[in-house]
Amino acid sequence: MPRYADPFGCPDCSARLPVDVTRCPACRLDLRNPLAGQLLQTLRTADDLLARLRVESAVQPPAGAATERTPYPAPTPPPAQPRGISGASVPRILLGLGALCLLVAAVIFLAVALTWLGIGGRTAVLVGLTLVSGGLGGVLGRRGLRVAAEALTTVSLGLLALDVIGADNAGWLGDLGTGPLVAVTSAVVLTAALALGVTGRLGAPQLVAAGAVSGIGFGALGTSDRWQLIATVVVVGYAALAVVARPGWLRVLRVAAVVGGSTWWVGLTVSALGEATAEATWRALWVTGHGYPLLAASVMVLLPLLVDRTHRPVVTGLLASATALLTITVAVPAVDESATTIALVGLAVLGFWTVGAVAAPRGWRVVALVPLVLGAAPVAAVAVALAIAAGANAFDTVPPFTGTITLRLSDPVPVAAPALLTLGVAALAAVTIALGQRSLSVLVTCGAAVGVSLVGTMALYPVPLWSITAALAVVGALLVADAVRRTDRGGALETAAGGAVLLASTAVALPSAGLTALVAAVLVLAAAAVRWCGVFDEAEVAGGLVLPLAAGGLIWSVLAAGDVSTAWRGLPVMVVVGLLAIVLPRPEIELGAALAMTVAATAAIATSTDEVTALAIHLTLAGALVTASALIHADRRSLGWPGAVLLAAATWVRLADLGVEAPEAYTLPSAATLLVLGLVRLHRDPTTPTVRALGPGLALATVPSLLWVLVDPVSVRAVLLGAGCLVLVLVGAQQRWSCPIVVGATVGALLVLRELAPYAAAVPQWVLIGIAGTLLTVVGITWEHRMRDVRSAAGYLRRLQ
């Protein structure tokens, strides 16, 4: 008996190999090949490792025994979450409360100590406390106790303010009012706070110093009503404070100075702008002096440049704000003028800053863009107002198809000079071209916008309607023609713009049927050109969608021009667009045709003298067209269903008009059609399920009659329905079709039960109870019998195992 080398055998055919064999006896693989030897050695090593792993896995340590080592380090427990407040927050809270208590105590002392210390003693005590707290704060700050130093210096500054107030009460400062006292106290505190903040590098004194500047301003307001001058001085003071705070350790002072100065500057600007607009004349602004505060506010925008001129975004933003305010300052006199003057001033500003933006380097162009936008705003507003007025004048003429081709527009009173519509749009287009991308699409679109604005300007005068319509049609046709020849993405934009202009031209031409027919013909040509000559799929889809709508509008307007009755215009429109959808079976064309047919049929039916008959005729024509498309095109078979629904609906409308109430007249024709189609499908494909092929037809043929019979069980309809159910069951059994059997049996059973219902009500209750008990008993016995069979099968399977 041969001795085998290992359980793996030949690397190629897995045959077991005897020891010291050089070639596999089964597949004749040469085992002396180095690659075969390496593979065999790898398999032997893997078998050895697998055997060792099985032995180690079989020997498990006893429960509760400690292992010598773990293959992985034990997971480190998560650090305990801190509870309560941190240790660094405790001194801040305590020292803050302590500083508050000291200040409150000092105020109380100032109020009650006069009676037993006198003015001199009280002043000496307050001065001593001020010096002690300030000196102690400085010492603690140099020793690194910054929180304590912040608290004590805050206390010392508060005591210093109380010292000044006490000195005023003692009469040492003369007869100062409330405003001067606030200003003097703030100035003294500002000096001390700057000294403590700069020397000690503490944050609290820096905040107090920034607040003291505002205190000086509020104190000055108590002595003078020149609010704008005081605000200007305060803003300049904050700017000086920010310049002083340029070193890094005075960051708190610098930020506080910027915030405080910005707040006062906003108030100054709002006040100055209100004064300038209230006195918006050149004499009042520059002779009387009502415009100088706004000019000062414009210049003071640049004060932050004294602090930081290294960051270009900050510099450009400040310069842009300053130029915007200067522009507003110069243009303020136009506020009380007419809309024409405002638009002209806006045009001047727009032109000036457009030149500045073009001449400026690209990185600094934003400086001119902000005032440019301010100049463009009134120009655009006036242009929009004029465009709305022009549109209202063009559309508000006479009802559709009631005017002649010589109809003229009315003479409106626009809000501004009509020429500003074209000038404004031309200026905005020039800015777009000058500062934007000078591509062909932008140039063509801007040119089209100027052309449409010129037509809008014409519409503000009593010109003939045909001139507006023709001008819009020409602009739209030129846009579409240029879009058709384009090969880049700009053609899609031009197609949309041209289509919009042509639709506007059609809407303007509606008062005249002849004009509408001409514009609709242009729209048909444009849609056809885009549909068959467009480069992009989106343009082709848009052209295919508009084409049947434009064709329907053309037929309708031609019939209206020929004085054809509205009730008879829908049928020709439906025929034309329906045949177009049949000849060009594309989804977008079919959708446009459906919309055109719906609109035309609705309008025709609404104006007909016999609406029911008109509805039946239009439904019949629509169903015939949809069904014809389904029969002609193999990929449009699904349209047969909506076509059948439309034809059935037409029949139902006509039957209802004739007073027919029997449901079979409505359901049996459609059911017969569905059954014929189902039988044809079964003949072509015998594997088709009968439920899918015959189910809809059989349900439509039986269920409506069954519902009627359930209400009136004793009738000829019930007999015929029962006979039909019997025929269905017999035919289904003979052909072995499940659907006729199920439908016939179900409907027949319900019919029989309905016939039994009157007699079942006369049966004694004990009979019904006995029947119910018998049924329950039979079901219980059957259930137990089945359970016994299940247990027997389970036992048999266990014995087999």
Short mmCIF file of C-alpha atoms in Angstrom, two decimals, residues 215-395:
data_model
loop_
_atom_site.label_atom_id
_atom_site.label_comp_id
_atom_site.label_asym_id
_atom_site.label_seq_id
_atom_site.Cartn_x
_atom_site.Cartn_y
_atom_site.Cartn_z
CA GLY A 215 -19.06 109.26 27.60
CA ILE A 216 -17.29 112.43 26.52
CA GLY A 217 -19.55 112.58 23.46
CA PHE A 218 -22.74 112.11 25.47
CA GLY A 219 -21.57 114.74 27.93
CA ALA A 220 -20.97 117.17 25.09
CA LEU A 221 -24.47 116.49 23.77
CA GLY A 222 -25.78 117.75 27.11
CA THR A 223 -24.25 121.15 26.48
CA SER A 224 -24.81 121.57 22.73
CA ASP A 225 -27.44 120.60 20.17
CA ARG A 226 -24.93 120.28 17.33
CA TRP A 227 -25.20 116.51 17.23
CA GLN A 228 -23.45 116.04 13.89
CA LEU A 229 -20.38 118.06 14.88
CA ILE A 230 -20.07 116.20 18.18
CA ALA A 231 -20.49 112.85 16.41
CA THR A 232 -17.75 113.83 13.97
CA VAL A 233 -15.37 114.70 16.81
CA VAL A 234 -16.17 111.42 18.60
CA VAL A 235 -15.53 109.39 15.44
CA VAL A 236 -12.20 111.15 14.96
CA GLY A 237 -11.40 110.50 18.64
CA TYR A 238 -12.09 106.81 18.21
CA ALA A 239 -9.87 106.80 15.13
CA ALA A 240 -7.05 108.38 17.16
CA LEU A 241 -7.61 105.81 19.89
CA ALA A 242 -7.37 103.00 17.31
CA VAL A 243 -4.11 104.47 16.03
CA VAL A 244 -2.75 104.52 19.57
CA ALA A 245 -3.83 100.89 19.99
CA ARG A 246 -1.86 99.60 17.00
CA PRO A 247 0.56 97.52 19.19
CA GLY A 248 -0.43 93.91 19.56
CA TRP A 249 -1.04 93.93 23.32
CA LEU A 250 -3.70 96.66 22.88
CA ARG A 251 -5.92 94.53 20.66
CA VAL A 252 -8.91 94.90 23.00
CA LEU A 253 -8.65 98.68 22.84
CA ARG A 254 -8.33 98.60 19.05
CA VAL A 255 -11.38 96.41 18.55
CA ALA A 256 -13.45 98.43 21.03
CA ALA A 257 -12.41 101.67 19.30
CA VAL A 258 -13.47 100.30 15.89
CA VAL A 259 -16.84 99.16 17.25
CA GLY A 260 -17.51 102.44 19.06
CA GLY A 261 -16.40 104.60 16.12
CA SER A 262 -18.52 102.57 13.69
CA THR A 263 -21.58 103.00 15.89
CA TRP A 264 -21.20 106.77 16.07
CA TRP A 265 -20.42 106.94 12.32
CA VAL A 266 -23.64 105.08 11.45
CA GLY A 267 -25.64 107.51 13.54
CA LEU A 268 -23.87 110.47 11.92
CA THR A 269 -24.45 109.09 8.41
CA VAL A 270 -28.17 108.46 8.97
CA SER A 271 -28.64 111.93 10.43
CA ALA A 272 -26.62 113.60 7.65
CA LEU A 273 -28.47 111.70 4.93
CA GLY A 274 -31.83 112.67 6.42
CA GLU A 275 -30.79 116.33 6.55
CA ALA A 276 -29.45 116.27 3.01
CA THR A 277 -32.59 114.70 1.56
CA ALA A 278 -34.78 117.13 3.51
CA GLU A 279 -32.85 120.09 2.00
CA ALA A 280 -32.14 118.59 -1.43
CA THR A 281 -31.15 121.70 -3.36
CA TRP A 282 -27.71 122.83 -4.48
CA ARG A 283 -27.94 126.09 -2.52
CA ALA A 284 -29.16 124.42 0.66
CA LEU A 285 -26.52 121.72 0.46
CA TRP A 286 -23.38 123.68 -0.39
CA VAL A 287 -24.17 127.30 0.45
CA THR A 288 -26.26 126.88 3.57
CA GLY A 289 -24.18 123.86 4.57
CA HIS A 290 -26.71 121.03 4.90
CA GLY A 291 -24.58 118.73 2.75
CA TYR A 292 -21.29 119.03 4.57
CA PRO A 293 -22.12 116.46 7.32
CA LEU A 294 -22.77 113.84 4.64
CA LEU A 295 -19.53 114.82 2.91
CA ALA A 296 -17.68 114.46 6.23
CA ALA A 297 -19.24 111.06 6.81
CA SER A 298 -18.10 110.00 3.33
CA VAL A 299 -14.53 111.03 4.05
CA MET A 300 -14.49 109.47 7.53
CA VAL A 301 -15.11 106.04 5.98
CA LEU A 302 -11.39 106.09 5.18
CA LEU A 303 -10.30 106.62 8.81
CA PRO A 304 -9.70 102.85 9.40
CA LEU A 305 -6.92 103.08 6.82
CA LEU A 306 -4.89 104.90 9.45
CA VAL A 307 -4.83 101.62 11.39
CA ASP A 308 -4.55 98.97 8.68
CA ARG A 309 -3.50 99.42 5.05
CA THR A 310 -2.01 95.98 4.47
CA HIS A 311 -5.14 93.93 3.70
CA ARG A 312 -6.35 94.70 0.18
CA PRO A 313 -9.97 93.47 0.72
CA VAL A 314 -10.31 95.90 3.66
CA VAL A 315 -8.80 98.78 1.68
CA THR A 316 -10.94 98.17 -1.41
CA GLY A 317 -14.08 97.79 0.70
CA LEU A 318 -13.46 101.08 2.48
CA LEU A 319 -12.70 102.87 -0.78
CA ALA A 320 -15.83 101.42 -2.37
CA SER A 321 -17.94 102.61 0.57
CA ALA A 322 -16.39 106.07 0.42
CA THR A 323 -16.99 106.42 -3.33
CA ALA A 324 -20.58 105.20 -2.89
CA LEU A 325 -21.26 107.80 -0.20
CA LEU A 326 -19.60 110.54 -2.25
CA THR A 327 -21.78 109.54 -5.20
CA ILE A 328 -24.89 109.75 -3.05
CA THR A 329 -23.74 113.13 -1.72
CA VAL A 330 -23.34 114.54 -5.22
CA ALA A 331 -26.60 113.03 -6.52
CA VAL A 332 -28.79 113.97 -3.54
CA PRO A 333 -30.18 117.16 -5.18
CA ALA A 334 -32.00 114.97 -7.71
CA VAL A 335 -34.15 113.31 -5.03
CA ASP A 336 -36.91 115.92 -5.16
CA GLU A 337 -36.87 116.15 -8.95
CA SER A 338 -38.96 114.24 -11.48
CA ALA A 339 -38.36 110.64 -12.51
CA THR A 340 -36.82 111.88 -15.74
CA THR A 341 -34.23 113.93 -13.84
CA ILE A 342 -33.47 111.05 -11.48
CA ALA A 343 -32.93 108.73 -14.44
CA LEU A 344 -30.68 111.25 -16.18
CA VAL A 345 -28.57 111.67 -13.04
CA GLY A 346 -28.39 107.88 -12.78
CA LEU A 347 -27.23 107.70 -16.39
CA ALA A 348 -24.51 110.25 -15.67
CA VAL A 349 -23.34 108.34 -12.59
CA LEU A 350 -23.49 105.08 -14.51
CA GLY A 351 -21.38 106.45 -17.34
CA PHE A 352 -18.80 108.06 -15.07
CA TRP A 353 -18.17 105.01 -12.92
CA THR A 354 -18.27 102.66 -15.92
CA VAL A 355 -15.32 104.56 -17.34
CA GLY A 356 -13.66 104.35 -13.92
CA ALA A 357 -14.27 100.62 -13.68
CA VAL A 358 -12.85 100.01 -17.15
CA ALA A 359 -9.78 102.13 -16.43
CA ALA A 360 -9.11 100.66 -12.97
CA PRO A 361 -6.96 97.55 -12.53
CA ARG A 362 -8.95 94.35 -12.11
CA GLY A 363 -8.09 94.03 -8.42
CA TRP A 364 -9.38 97.56 -7.69
CA ARG A 365 -12.43 97.44 -9.95
CA VAL A 366 -14.76 96.84 -7.00
CA VAL A 367 -14.11 100.43 -5.88
CA ALA A 368 -16.03 101.64 -8.94
CA LEU A 369 -18.57 98.81 -9.07
CA VAL A 370 -20.40 99.80 -5.87
CA PRO A 371 -21.22 103.39 -6.97
CA LEU A 372 -21.88 102.02 -10.44
CA VAL A 373 -24.62 99.81 -9.02
CA LEU A 374 -26.06 102.83 -7.20
CA GLY A 375 -26.22 104.69 -10.51
CA ALA A 376 -27.75 101.71 -12.30
CA ALA A 377 -30.56 101.31 -9.73
CA PRO A 378 -32.65 104.39 -10.70
CA VAL A 379 -31.97 103.79 -14.39
CA ALA A 380 -33.24 100.21 -14.13
CA ALA A 381 -36.23 101.27 -11.97
CA VAL A 382 -37.37 103.91 -14.48
CA ALA A 383 -36.83 101.50 -17.39
CA VAL A 384 -38.92 98.81 -15.70
CA ALA A 385 -41.69 101.30 -14.94
CA LEU A 386 -41.72 102.46 -18.57
CA ALA A 387 -41.66 98.85 -19.83
CA ILE A 388 -44.68 98.00 -17.67
CA ALA A 389 -46.51 101.07 -18.97
CA ALA A 390 -45.63 100.13 -22.56
CA GLY A 391 -46.84 96.56 -22.09
CA ALA A 392 -50.09 97.73 -20.51
CA ASN A 393 -50.67 100.15 -23.38
CA ALA A 394 -49.94 97.48 -26.00
CA PHE A 395 -52.12 94.78 -24.44
#
